[in-house]
Coordinates of C-alpha atoms in Angstrom, one line a residue:
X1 CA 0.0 0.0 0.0
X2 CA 2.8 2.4 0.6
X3 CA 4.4 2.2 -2.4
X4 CA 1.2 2.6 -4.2
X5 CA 0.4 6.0 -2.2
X6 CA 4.0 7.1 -2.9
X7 CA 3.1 6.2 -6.6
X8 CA 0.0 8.4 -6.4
X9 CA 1.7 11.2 -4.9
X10 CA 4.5 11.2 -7.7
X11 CA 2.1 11.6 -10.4
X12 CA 0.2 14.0 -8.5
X13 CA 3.0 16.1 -7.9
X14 CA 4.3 15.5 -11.6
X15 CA 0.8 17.1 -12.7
X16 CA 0.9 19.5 -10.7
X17 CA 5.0 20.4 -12.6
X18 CA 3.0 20.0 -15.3
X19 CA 0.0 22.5 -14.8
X20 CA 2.7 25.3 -13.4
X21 CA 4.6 24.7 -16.5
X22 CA 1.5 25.3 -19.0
X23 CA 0.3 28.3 -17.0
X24 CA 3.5 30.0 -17.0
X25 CA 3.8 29.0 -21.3
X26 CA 0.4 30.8 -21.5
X27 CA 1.3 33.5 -19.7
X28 CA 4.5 34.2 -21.5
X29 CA 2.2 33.7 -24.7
X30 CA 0.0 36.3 -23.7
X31 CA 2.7 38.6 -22.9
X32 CA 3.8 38.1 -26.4
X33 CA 0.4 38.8 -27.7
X34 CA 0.0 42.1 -26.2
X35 CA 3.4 42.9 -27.0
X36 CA 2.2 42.6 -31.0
X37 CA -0.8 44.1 -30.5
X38 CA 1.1 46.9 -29.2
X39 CA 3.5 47.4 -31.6
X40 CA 0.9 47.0 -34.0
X41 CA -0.9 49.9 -32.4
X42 CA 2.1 51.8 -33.0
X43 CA 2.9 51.5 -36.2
X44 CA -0.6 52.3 -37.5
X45 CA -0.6 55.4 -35.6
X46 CA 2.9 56.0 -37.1
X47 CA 1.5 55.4 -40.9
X48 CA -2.1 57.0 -39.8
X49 CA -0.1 60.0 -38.4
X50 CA -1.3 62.3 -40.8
X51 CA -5.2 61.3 -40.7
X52 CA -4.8 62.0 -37.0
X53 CA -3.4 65.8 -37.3
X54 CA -6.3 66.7 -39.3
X55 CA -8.5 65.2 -36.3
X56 CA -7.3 68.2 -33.8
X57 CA -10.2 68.4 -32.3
X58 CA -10.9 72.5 -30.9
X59 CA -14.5 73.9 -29.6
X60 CA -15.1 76.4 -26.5
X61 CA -13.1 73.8 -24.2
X62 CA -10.2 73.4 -26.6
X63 CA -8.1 76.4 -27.8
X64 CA -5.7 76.9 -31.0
X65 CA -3.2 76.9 -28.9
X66 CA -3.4 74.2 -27.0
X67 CA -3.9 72.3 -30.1
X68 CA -0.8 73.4 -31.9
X69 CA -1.9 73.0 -35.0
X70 CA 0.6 75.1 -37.7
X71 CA -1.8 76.3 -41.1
X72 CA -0.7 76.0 -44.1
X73 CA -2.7 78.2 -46.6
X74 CA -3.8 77.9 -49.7
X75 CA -6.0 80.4 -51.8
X76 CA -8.5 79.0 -54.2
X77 CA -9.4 80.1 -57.8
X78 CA -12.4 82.0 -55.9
X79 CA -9.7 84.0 -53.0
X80 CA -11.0 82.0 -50.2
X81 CA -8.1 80.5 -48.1
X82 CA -8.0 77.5 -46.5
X83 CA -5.5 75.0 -45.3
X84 CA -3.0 73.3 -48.1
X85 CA -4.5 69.7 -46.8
X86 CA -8.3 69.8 -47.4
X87 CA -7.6 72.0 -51.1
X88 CA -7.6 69.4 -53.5
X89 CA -10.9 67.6 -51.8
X90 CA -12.4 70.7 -51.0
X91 CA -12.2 72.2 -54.9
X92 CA -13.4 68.4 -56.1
X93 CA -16.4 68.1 -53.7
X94 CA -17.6 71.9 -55.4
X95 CA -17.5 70.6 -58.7
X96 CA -18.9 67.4 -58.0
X97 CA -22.2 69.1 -56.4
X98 CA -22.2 71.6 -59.1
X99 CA -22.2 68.5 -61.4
X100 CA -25.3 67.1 -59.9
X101 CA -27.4 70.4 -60.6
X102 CA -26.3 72.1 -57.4
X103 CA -24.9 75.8 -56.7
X104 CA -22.6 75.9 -54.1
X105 CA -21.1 78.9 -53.2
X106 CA -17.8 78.9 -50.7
X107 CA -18.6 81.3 -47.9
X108 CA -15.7 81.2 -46.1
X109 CA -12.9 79.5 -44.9
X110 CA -9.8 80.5 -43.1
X111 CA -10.6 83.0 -40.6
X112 CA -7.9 84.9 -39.0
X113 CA -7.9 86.0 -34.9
X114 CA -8.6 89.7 -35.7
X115 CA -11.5 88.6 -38.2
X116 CA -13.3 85.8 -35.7
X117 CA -13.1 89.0 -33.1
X118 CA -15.2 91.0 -35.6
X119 CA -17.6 88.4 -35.8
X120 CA -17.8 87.5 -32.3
X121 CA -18.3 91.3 -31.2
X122 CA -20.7 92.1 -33.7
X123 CA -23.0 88.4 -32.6
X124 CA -22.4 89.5 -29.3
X125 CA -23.5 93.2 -30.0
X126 CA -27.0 92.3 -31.5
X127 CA -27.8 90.2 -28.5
X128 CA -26.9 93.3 -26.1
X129 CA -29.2 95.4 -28.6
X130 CA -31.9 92.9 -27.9
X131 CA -32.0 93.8 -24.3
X132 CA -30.0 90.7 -23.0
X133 CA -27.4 91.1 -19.9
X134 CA -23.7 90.7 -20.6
X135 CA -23.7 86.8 -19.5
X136 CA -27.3 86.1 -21.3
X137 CA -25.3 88.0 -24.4
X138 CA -22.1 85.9 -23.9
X139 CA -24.1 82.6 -23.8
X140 CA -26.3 83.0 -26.1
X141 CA -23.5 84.2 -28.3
X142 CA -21.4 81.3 -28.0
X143 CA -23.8 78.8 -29.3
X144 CA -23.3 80.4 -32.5
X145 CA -20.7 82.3 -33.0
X146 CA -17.2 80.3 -31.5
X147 CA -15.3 82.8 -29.2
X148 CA -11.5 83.9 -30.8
X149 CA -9.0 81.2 -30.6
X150 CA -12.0 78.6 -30.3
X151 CA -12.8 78.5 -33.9
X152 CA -12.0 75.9 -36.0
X153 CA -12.3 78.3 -38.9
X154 CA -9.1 79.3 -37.5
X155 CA -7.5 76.4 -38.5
X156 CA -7.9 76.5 -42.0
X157 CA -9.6 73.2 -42.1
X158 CA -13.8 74.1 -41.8
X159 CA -15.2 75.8 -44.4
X160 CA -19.0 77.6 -45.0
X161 CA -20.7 76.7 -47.6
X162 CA -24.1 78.1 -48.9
X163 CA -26.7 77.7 -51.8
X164 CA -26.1 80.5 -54.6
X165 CA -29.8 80.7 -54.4
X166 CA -30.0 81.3 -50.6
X167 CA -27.1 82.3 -49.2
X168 CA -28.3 82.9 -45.2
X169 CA -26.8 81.3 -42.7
X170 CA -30.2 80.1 -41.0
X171 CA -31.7 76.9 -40.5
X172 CA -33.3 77.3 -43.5
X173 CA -30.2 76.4 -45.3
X174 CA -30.5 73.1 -44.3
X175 CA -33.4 72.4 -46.8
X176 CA -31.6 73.9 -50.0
X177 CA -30.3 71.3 -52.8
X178 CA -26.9 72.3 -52.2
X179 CA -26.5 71.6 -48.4
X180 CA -29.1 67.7 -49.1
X181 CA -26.1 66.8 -51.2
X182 CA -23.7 68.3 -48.7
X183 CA -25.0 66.0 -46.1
X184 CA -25.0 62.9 -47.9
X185 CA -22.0 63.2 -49.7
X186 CA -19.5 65.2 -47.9
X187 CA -17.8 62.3 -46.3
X188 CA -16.4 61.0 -49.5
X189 CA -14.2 63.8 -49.9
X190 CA -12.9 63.9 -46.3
X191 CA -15.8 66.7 -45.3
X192 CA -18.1 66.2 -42.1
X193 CA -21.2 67.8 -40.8
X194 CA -19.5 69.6 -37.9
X195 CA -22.6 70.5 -36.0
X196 CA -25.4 68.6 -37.0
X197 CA -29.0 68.3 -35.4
X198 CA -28.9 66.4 -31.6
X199 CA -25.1 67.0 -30.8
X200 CA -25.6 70.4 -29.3
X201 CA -24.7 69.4 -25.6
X202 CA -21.7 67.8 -27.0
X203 CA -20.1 70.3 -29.4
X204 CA -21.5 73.4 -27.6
X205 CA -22.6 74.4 -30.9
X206 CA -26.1 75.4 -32.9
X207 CA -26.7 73.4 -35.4
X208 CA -25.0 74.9 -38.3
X209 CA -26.0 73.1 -41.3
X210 CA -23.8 75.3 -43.7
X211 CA -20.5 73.9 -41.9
X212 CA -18.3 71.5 -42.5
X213 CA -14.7 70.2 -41.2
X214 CA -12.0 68.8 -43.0
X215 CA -11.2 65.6 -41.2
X216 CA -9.7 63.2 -43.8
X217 CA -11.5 60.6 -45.9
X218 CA -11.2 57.5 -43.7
X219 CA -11.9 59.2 -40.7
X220 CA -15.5 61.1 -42.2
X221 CA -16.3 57.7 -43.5
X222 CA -16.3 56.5 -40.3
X223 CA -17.9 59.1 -38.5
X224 CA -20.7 59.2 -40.8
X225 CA -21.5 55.4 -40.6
X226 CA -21.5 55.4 -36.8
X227 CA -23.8 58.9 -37.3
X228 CA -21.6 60.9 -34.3
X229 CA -19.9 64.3 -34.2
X230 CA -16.0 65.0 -33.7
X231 CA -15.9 64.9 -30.3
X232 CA -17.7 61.8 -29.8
X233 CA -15.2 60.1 -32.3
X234 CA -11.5 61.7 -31.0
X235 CA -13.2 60.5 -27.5
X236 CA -13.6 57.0 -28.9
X237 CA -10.9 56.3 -30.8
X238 CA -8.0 58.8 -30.0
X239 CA -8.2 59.4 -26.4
X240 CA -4.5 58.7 -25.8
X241 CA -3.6 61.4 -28.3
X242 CA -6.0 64.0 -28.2
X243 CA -6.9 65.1 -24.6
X244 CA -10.8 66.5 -24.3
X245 CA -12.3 68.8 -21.2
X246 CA -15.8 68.7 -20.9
X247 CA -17.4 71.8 -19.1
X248 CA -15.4 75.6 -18.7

């Protein structure tokens, strides 16, 4: 009988060498794996790193300068400047709506500090006509009109486009031919709805269906399949590079 316990306790302790040894295989196998994954994960970013510039993501939480983005300008056949990056897309997405019995017109585009002042003084300036207080002014303006060195017209990379035929930036816009097409088609030129309908709490913003933001091609296609606004998708899929503060 003893030398059949002392048999029993030899293969038990044998399994056990075994088990310890499989664990510690798996273990070093899923070190490995998350090793690959990881430089995986690296090297796209490194070969994406240009799709991710154009995502710098700035609203009334998230300045110019803390983004620090550098513009490159380039002026169009019609004088409107905007940044060297979104040209080419930007000029072929005109001519393709024009081509489908649209009017676009180009509003504007690059908007320097001193001219986003003038804008943001005069919006503020009708309110205060109105009979609102300072702060009532201040908040109502900044739903519409992005405060200096908090627009992303700033950048280079948004752009305003109107209908020829109506060229007011009201909600009205929204049911011309030219922005329809803009919103169904913008994405396949690297162009997003910046502020659409249902994403005010998010982006701080109006809707503004005249508006669009130069993001890149594979990023726009994915934020128009999963239907969500820029910050949603930096906040999704770039939190390690792009930092984003909710609330002032």
């Amino acid at each position: 009988m003893k030398n059949e316990e002392r048999v029993r306790e030899m293969q038990a302790l044998e399994q056990k060498r075994k088990k310890a040894g499989f664990i510690w295989i798996a273990g070093a196998v899923l070190v490995l794996l998350l090793l690959g994954l990881l430089i995986s994960r690296v090297i796209i970013w490194s070969r994406d790193r240009q799709e991710t510039r154009l995502l710098v993501l700035v609203n009334d939480w998230n300045s110019i300068e803390s983004a620090n983005f550098k513009v490159k300008l380039r002026t169009l056949p019609c004088g409107v400047e905007v940044d060297s990056h979104c040209a080419a897309d930007l000029g072929q997405m005109l001519s393709d709506c024009s081509a489908d019995g649209c009017s676009p017109h180009l509003l504007r585009g690059y908007v320097s500090r001193e001219e986003q002042e003038k804008l943001y003084r005069n919006e503020y300036g009708k309110y205060l006509d109105q009979g609102k207080t300072s702060d009532e002014a201040m908040a109502l303006t900044v739903r519409k009109i992005p405060r200096p060195g908090r627009s992303e017209h700033e950048l280079g990379l948004s752009v305003d486009i109107v209908d020829s035929e109506y060229r007011e930036t009201d909600e009205k816009q929204g049911e011309t031919a030219t922005s329809k097409w803009l919103h169904e088609n913008s994405w396949r030129y690297g162009f997003i709805e910046r502020y659409p309908e249902g994403t005010e709490n998010v982006t701080g913003m109006m809707p503004r269906p005249w508006h669009y933001r130069y993001v890149g091609r594979k990023a726009a296609e994915q934020i128009k399949e999963l239907n969500i606004c820029l910050e949603e998708y930096v906040q999704m899929f770039f939190t390690e590079k792009a930092v984003i503060v909710y609330g002032k």
